[in-house]
CSV table of C-alpha atoms in Angstrom, one decimal:
chain,number,residue,atom,x,y,z
A,1,MET,CA,11.5,-160.7,-48.8
A,2,LEU,CA,12.2,-160.5,-52.5
A,3,THR,CA,13.1,-163.2,-54.9
A,4,LEU,CA,13.9,-162.9,-58.5
A,5,ILE,CA,11.9,-164.8,-61.2
A,6,ASP,CA,13.8,-166.8,-63.6
A,7,GLY,CA,13.0,-167.7,-67.2
A,8,LEU,CA,12.3,-164.1,-68.3
A,9,PRO,CA,13.7,-162.3,-71.5
A,10,ASP,CA,16.6,-160.3,-70.6
A,11,HIS,CA,14.7,-156.9,-71.0
A,12,VAL,CA,12.2,-158.0,-68.3
A,13,ILE,CA,13.2,-158.1,-64.5
A,14,GLY,CA,10.7,-160.2,-62.5
A,15,ILE,CA,10.3,-160.2,-58.8
A,16,ARG,CA,8.3,-162.0,-56.3
A,17,ILE,CA,7.5,-160.1,-53.1
A,18,THR,CA,6.5,-161.8,-49.8
A,19,ASP,CA,6.2,-160.6,-46.3
A,20,LYS,CA,8.1,-157.1,-45.6
A,21,LEU,CA,10.3,-155.7,-48.2
A,22,ARG,CA,13.6,-154.8,-47.1
A,23,ALA,CA,16.3,-152.2,-48.0
A,24,GLU,CA,18.9,-154.7,-48.5
A,25,ASP,CA,16.8,-156.4,-51.2
A,26,TYR,CA,16.9,-153.6,-53.2
A,27,GLU,CA,20.6,-152.6,-52.5
A,28,LYS,CA,21.7,-156.4,-53.2
A,29,GLN,CA,19.6,-157.6,-55.8
A,30,LEU,CA,17.4,-155.2,-57.8
A,31,ILE,CA,19.4,-151.9,-57.9
A,32,PRO,CA,22.5,-153.8,-59.5
A,33,LEU,CA,20.5,-155.9,-61.9
A,34,VAL,CA,18.5,-152.8,-63.1
A,35,ASN,CA,22.0,-150.9,-63.9
A,36,GLU,CA,23.2,-154.0,-65.3
A,37,ARG,CA,20.4,-154.4,-67.8
A,38,LEU,CA,20.3,-150.9,-68.7
A,39,GLU,CA,23.9,-151.2,-70.1
A,40,LYS,CA,22.1,-153.5,-72.8
A,41,HIS,CA,18.7,-152.2,-73.1
A,42,ALA,CA,17.5,-148.5,-73.5
A,43,LYS,CA,14.2,-149.7,-71.6
A,44,LEU,CA,13.2,-152.4,-69.3
A,45,ASP,CA,9.8,-154.0,-68.4
A,46,PHE,CA,9.0,-155.1,-64.9
A,47,LEU,CA,7.0,-157.9,-63.3
A,48,CYS,CA,6.1,-157.7,-59.7
A,49,CYS,CA,4.0,-160.4,-57.9
A,50,ILE,CA,3.0,-159.9,-54.5
A,51,ASP,CA,1.9,-163.1,-52.8
A,52,GLY,CA,-0.5,-163.2,-49.8
A,53,GLU,CA,-1.0,-160.2,-47.5
A,54,TRP,CA,2.3,-158.0,-47.9
A,55,LYS,CA,3.4,-156.5,-45.0
A,56,GLY,CA,4.7,-153.2,-46.4
A,57,MET,CA,8.3,-151.9,-46.7
A,58,GLU,CA,10.9,-151.1,-44.0
A,59,ALA,CA,11.8,-147.4,-44.1
A,60,GLY,CA,15.0,-147.8,-45.9
A,61,ALA,CA,13.1,-149.9,-48.4
A,62,VAL,CA,10.7,-146.9,-49.1
A,63,TRP,CA,13.6,-144.7,-50.0
A,64,GLN,CA,15.3,-147.0,-52.2
A,65,ASP,CA,12.1,-147.6,-54.1
A,66,LEU,CA,11.8,-143.7,-54.5
A,67,ARG,CA,15.4,-143.6,-55.7
A,68,LEU,CA,15.1,-146.5,-58.0
A,69,GLY,CA,12.0,-145.2,-59.4
A,70,LEU,CA,12.7,-141.4,-59.7
A,71,GLY,CA,16.3,-142.2,-60.9
A,72,ARG,CA,15.2,-144.6,-63.7
A,73,ILE,CA,11.7,-143.1,-64.4
A,74,GLY,CA,12.1,-142.9,-68.0
A,75,HIS,CA,13.6,-146.5,-68.5
A,76,TRP,CA,10.5,-148.4,-67.7
A,77,ALA,CA,8.2,-149.2,-70.6
A,78,ARG,CA,5.6,-151.9,-68.9
A,79,LEU,CA,5.0,-152.5,-65.3
A,80,ALA,CA,2.7,-155.7,-64.5
A,81,ILE,CA,1.7,-155.6,-60.8
A,82,VAL,CA,0.1,-159.2,-59.8
A,83,THR,CA,-1.6,-159.4,-56.6
A,84,ASP,CA,-4.8,-160.2,-55.1
A,85,ILE,CA,-4.6,-157.3,-52.5
A,86,GLY,CA,-8.0,-155.3,-53.0
A,87,TRP,CA,-6.2,-151.7,-52.3
A,88,MET,CA,-3.4,-152.4,-54.6
A,89,GLU,CA,-5.5,-152.8,-57.5
A,90,ASN,CA,-7.3,-149.2,-56.9
A,91,ALA,CA,-3.7,-147.7,-56.5
A,92,VAL,CA,-2.4,-149.1,-59.9
A,93,LYS,CA,-5.6,-147.7,-61.7
A,94,LEU,CA,-4.7,-144.3,-59.9
A,95,PHE,CA,-1.0,-144.1,-60.6
A,96,SER,CA,-1.4,-145.5,-64.3
A,97,VAL,CA,-2.5,-142.3,-65.1
A,98,PHE,CA,0.6,-140.5,-64.3
A,99,SER,CA,3.1,-143.7,-64.9
A,100,PRO,CA,5.7,-142.7,-67.5
A,101,GLY,CA,5.1,-146.2,-68.9
A,102,GLU,CA,2.4,-148.6,-69.2
A,103,LEU,CA,1.1,-149.8,-65.8
A,104,ARG,CA,-1.4,-152.7,-65.3
A,105,HIS,CA,-3.1,-154.9,-62.3
A,106,PHE,CA,-3.4,-158.6,-62.6
A,107,ASP,CA,-4.9,-161.0,-60.4
A,108,SER,CA,-2.8,-164.0,-59.2
A,109,ASP,CA,-4.7,-166.1,-61.4
A,110,ASP,CA,-3.8,-164.3,-64.4
A,111,TYR,CA,0.0,-164.6,-63.9
A,112,ASP,CA,0.7,-166.1,-67.3
A,113,GLU,CA,-1.3,-163.2,-68.9
A,114,ALA,CA,0.7,-160.6,-66.9
A,115,ARG,CA,4.2,-162.7,-67.9
A,116,ASP,CA,3.0,-162.5,-71.7
A,117,TRP,CA,2.2,-158.9,-71.7
A,118,VAL,CA,5.4,-157.7,-70.1
A,119,CYS,CA,7.4,-160.1,-72.5
A,120,GLU,CA,5.6,-159.1,-75.7
A,121,SER,CA,8.0,-157.8,-78.4
A,122,ALA,CA,5.7,-156.8,-81.0
A,123,ARG,CA,3.6,-153.9,-79.1
A,124,ALA,CA,2.7,-151.4,-81.7
A,125,ARG,CA,-1.1,-151.4,-82.3
A,126,ILE,CA,-1.3,-148.5,-84.8
A,127,GLY,CA,-1.4,-149.1,-88.7
A,128,ILE,CA,1.6,-148.1,-90.5
A,129,ALA,CA,1.6,-148.0,-94.2
A,130,LEU,CA,4.3,-145.8,-96.3
A,131,ASP,CA,4.2,-145.5,-99.8
A,132,VAL,CA,7.8,-144.9,-100.8
A,133,ASP,CA,7.0,-144.0,-104.4
A,134,THR,CA,4.7,-141.2,-103.4
A,135,GLY,CA,6.3,-140.3,-99.9
A,136,ILE,CA,3.1,-140.7,-98.3
A,137,LEU,CA,2.7,-142.1,-94.9
A,138,VAL,CA,-0.8,-143.3,-93.6
A,139,LEU,CA,-1.2,-144.0,-89.7
A,140,GLU,CA,-4.6,-145.6,-88.9
A,141,PRO,CA,-4.7,-145.7,-84.8
A,142,ALA,CA,-7.5,-148.0,-83.5
A,143,ALA,CA,-10.2,-145.8,-82.0
A,144,ASP,CA,-10.5,-148.1,-79.1
A,145,LYS,CA,-6.9,-148.5,-78.2
A,146,ALA,CA,-5.1,-145.6,-76.5
A,147,LEU,CA,-1.6,-144.6,-78.1
A,148,SER,CA,1.5,-145.8,-76.4
A,149,GLU,CA,5.1,-145.1,-76.6
A,150,ASP,CA,5.4,-148.4,-78.7
A,151,ASP,CA,3.3,-146.6,-81.2
A,152,PHE,CA,5.4,-143.5,-81.5
A,153,GLU,CA,8.6,-145.7,-81.9
A,154,ALA,CA,7.4,-147.9,-84.6
A,155,VAL,CA,6.0,-144.6,-86.6
A,156,GLY,CA,9.6,-143.0,-86.1
A,157,LYS,CA,11.4,-146.0,-87.3
A,158,ALA,CA,9.3,-146.1,-90.5
A,159,ILE,CA,9.8,-142.4,-91.1
A,160,GLY,CA,13.4,-142.6,-90.2
A,161,HIS,CA,14.3,-145.2,-92.2
A,162,TYR,CA,12.5,-143.1,-95.4
A,163,LEU,CA,14.5,-140.2,-94.5
A,164,GLU,CA,17.8,-141.8,-94.6
A,165,ASP,CA,17.3,-141.6,-98.3
A,166,HIS,CA,14.9,-138.8,-99.1
A,167,LYS,CA,15.1,-135.1,-97.7
A,168,ARG,CA,11.4,-134.9,-97.2
A,169,LEU,CA,8.3,-136.7,-96.6
A,170,ARG,CA,5.5,-135.5,-99.0
A,171,GLY,CA,2.6,-136.0,-96.5
A,172,ILE,CA,1.2,-137.9,-93.6
A,173,MET,CA,-2.5,-138.9,-93.3
A,174,ILE,CA,-3.8,-139.8,-89.8
A,175,HIS,CA,-7.0,-141.7,-90.5
A,176,SER,CA,-9.2,-142.7,-87.3
A,177,ARG,CA,-12.8,-142.4,-86.7
A,178,ARG,CA,-12.1,-140.7,-83.2
A,179,PHE,CA,-9.0,-139.7,-81.5
A,180,PRO,CA,-8.1,-142.7,-79.1
A,181,GLY,CA,-6.2,-140.8,-76.4
A,182,TRP,CA,-2.6,-141.5,-74.7
A,183,ARG,CA,-2.2,-144.7,-72.7
A,184,SER,CA,0.3,-142.6,-70.4
A,185,ILE,CA,2.1,-139.6,-69.6
A,186,GLY,CA,5.3,-141.2,-71.2
A,187,ALA,CA,2.8,-141.8,-74.6
A,188,LEU,CA,2.0,-137.9,-74.5
A,189,LEU,CA,5.7,-137.2,-74.1
A,190,ALA,CA,6.7,-139.5,-76.8
A,191,HIS,CA,4.2,-138.0,-79.1
A,192,LEU,CA,5.6,-134.5,-78.6
A,193,LYS,CA,9.1,-135.6,-78.9
A,194,PHE,CA,8.0,-137.3,-82.1
A,195,VAL,CA,6.1,-134.4,-83.7
A,196,ASN,CA,9.2,-132.1,-82.6
A,197,SER,CA,11.6,-134.3,-84.5
A,198,VAL,CA,9.8,-134.5,-88.0
A,199,HIS,CA,7.5,-131.2,-88.4
A,200,ASP,CA,10.0,-129.5,-90.5
A,201,ARG,CA,10.7,-132.5,-93.0
A,202,ILE,CA,7.0,-133.0,-93.8
A,203,ASP,CA,5.1,-131.2,-96.4
A,204,ARG,CA,1.4,-131.8,-95.6
A,205,LEU,CA,-0.6,-133.5,-92.8
A,206,ALA,CA,-4.1,-134.4,-93.4
A,207,MET,CA,-6.4,-135.3,-90.3
A,208,VAL,CA,-8.9,-137.7,-91.4
A,209,THR,CA,-11.4,-138.2,-88.5
A,210,SER,CA,-14.9,-137.3,-87.3
A,211,SER,CA,-13.4,-136.4,-83.8
A,212,PRO,CA,-14.1,-132.9,-82.7
A,213,LEU,CA,-10.3,-132.9,-81.7
A,214,GLY,CA,-9.4,-133.0,-85.4
A,215,SER,CA,-10.7,-129.5,-86.0
A,216,ILE,CA,-9.2,-128.1,-83.0
A,217,ALA,CA,-5.9,-129.5,-83.9
A,218,ASP,CA,-6.3,-128.2,-87.3
A,219,HIS,CA,-6.6,-124.6,-86.2
A,220,VAL,CA,-3.9,-125.4,-83.4
A,221,LEU,CA,-1.2,-127.1,-85.2
A,222,ASP,CA,-1.4,-125.2,-88.9
A,223,PRO,CA,0.5,-122.3,-87.6
A,224,LEU,CA,2.7,-124.1,-85.3
A,225,MET,CA,4.1,-126.4,-87.8
A,226,LEU,CA,5.8,-125.9,-91.0
A,227,ALA,CA,3.8,-128.6,-92.7
A,228,LYS,CA,0.4,-127.4,-94.1
A,229,VAL,CA,-2.4,-129.0,-92.0
A,230,ARG,CA,-6.1,-129.8,-93.1
A,231,LYS,CA,-8.8,-131.5,-91.6
A,232,PHE,CA,-11.0,-134.0,-93.5
A,233,ASP,CA,-14.0,-136.0,-92.4
A,234,TYR,CA,-13.6,-139.7,-91.5
A,235,ASP,CA,-15.0,-140.8,-94.8
A,236,GLU,CA,-13.2,-138.3,-97.1
A,237,ARG,CA,-10.0,-140.4,-97.2
A,238,ASP,CA,-9.9,-140.4,-100.9
A,239,GLN,CA,-10.4,-136.5,-101.1
A,240,ALA,CA,-7.4,-136.3,-98.4
A,241,MET,CA,-5.4,-138.6,-100.3
A,242,ALA,CA,-5.7,-136.5,-103.6
A,243,TRP,CA,-4.9,-133.4,-101.3
A,244,LEU,CA,-1.8,-134.9,-100.2
A,245,LYS,CA,-0.7,-135.8,-103.6
A,246,GLU,CA,-1.0,-132.4,-105.1
A,247,PRO,CA,2.1,-130.8,-106.4
């Protein structure tokens, strides 16, 4: 049985599942609600609470679950699964690697934390500093926080606003001691989409990092991008900035 959770922001859909999940729960409640919310929001967040010992799904519900997930796969940003079922925690860890959005498990005692996480509005964790006078953007990913779709959305907005009034961006500095990786497949795809959308409007890219990936990216990206790409050690920020400012 499925009941909706009230009192959440409009971009968040919350459900509570007890006993066996039925196909009619999807058909009459969840699917119409998802379609309605997607008319107002590009992406939604999902809070799913499973109470007690879940008795699974009817065959029809399994199909509806697949149809909803596959049909709207690019429209989920965060999914919080709140349950004390042991195997469910392991399943979430497994599928989080392949999830298009961020997927996390929470124990039932951590419901408030799960709710706050899916309702959070300011989500970007990457440092963004754009000097309008020089046309240089400095990005500082946290070494211990994997990159998310929210990070690339925030960076895209910063660059987009600048390029509305300028033809090109003089340079980008990526300053991080090590590459933090991507939080999900969706984050990786967002990264590739971002690079594709701006690579022909950037003059120089300085990768300031101690990560071995920086050297690899230097050799791989330089022939692929129209921008000049150069690798600097993490402590060579000043040298990298001087290079970006060169005429």
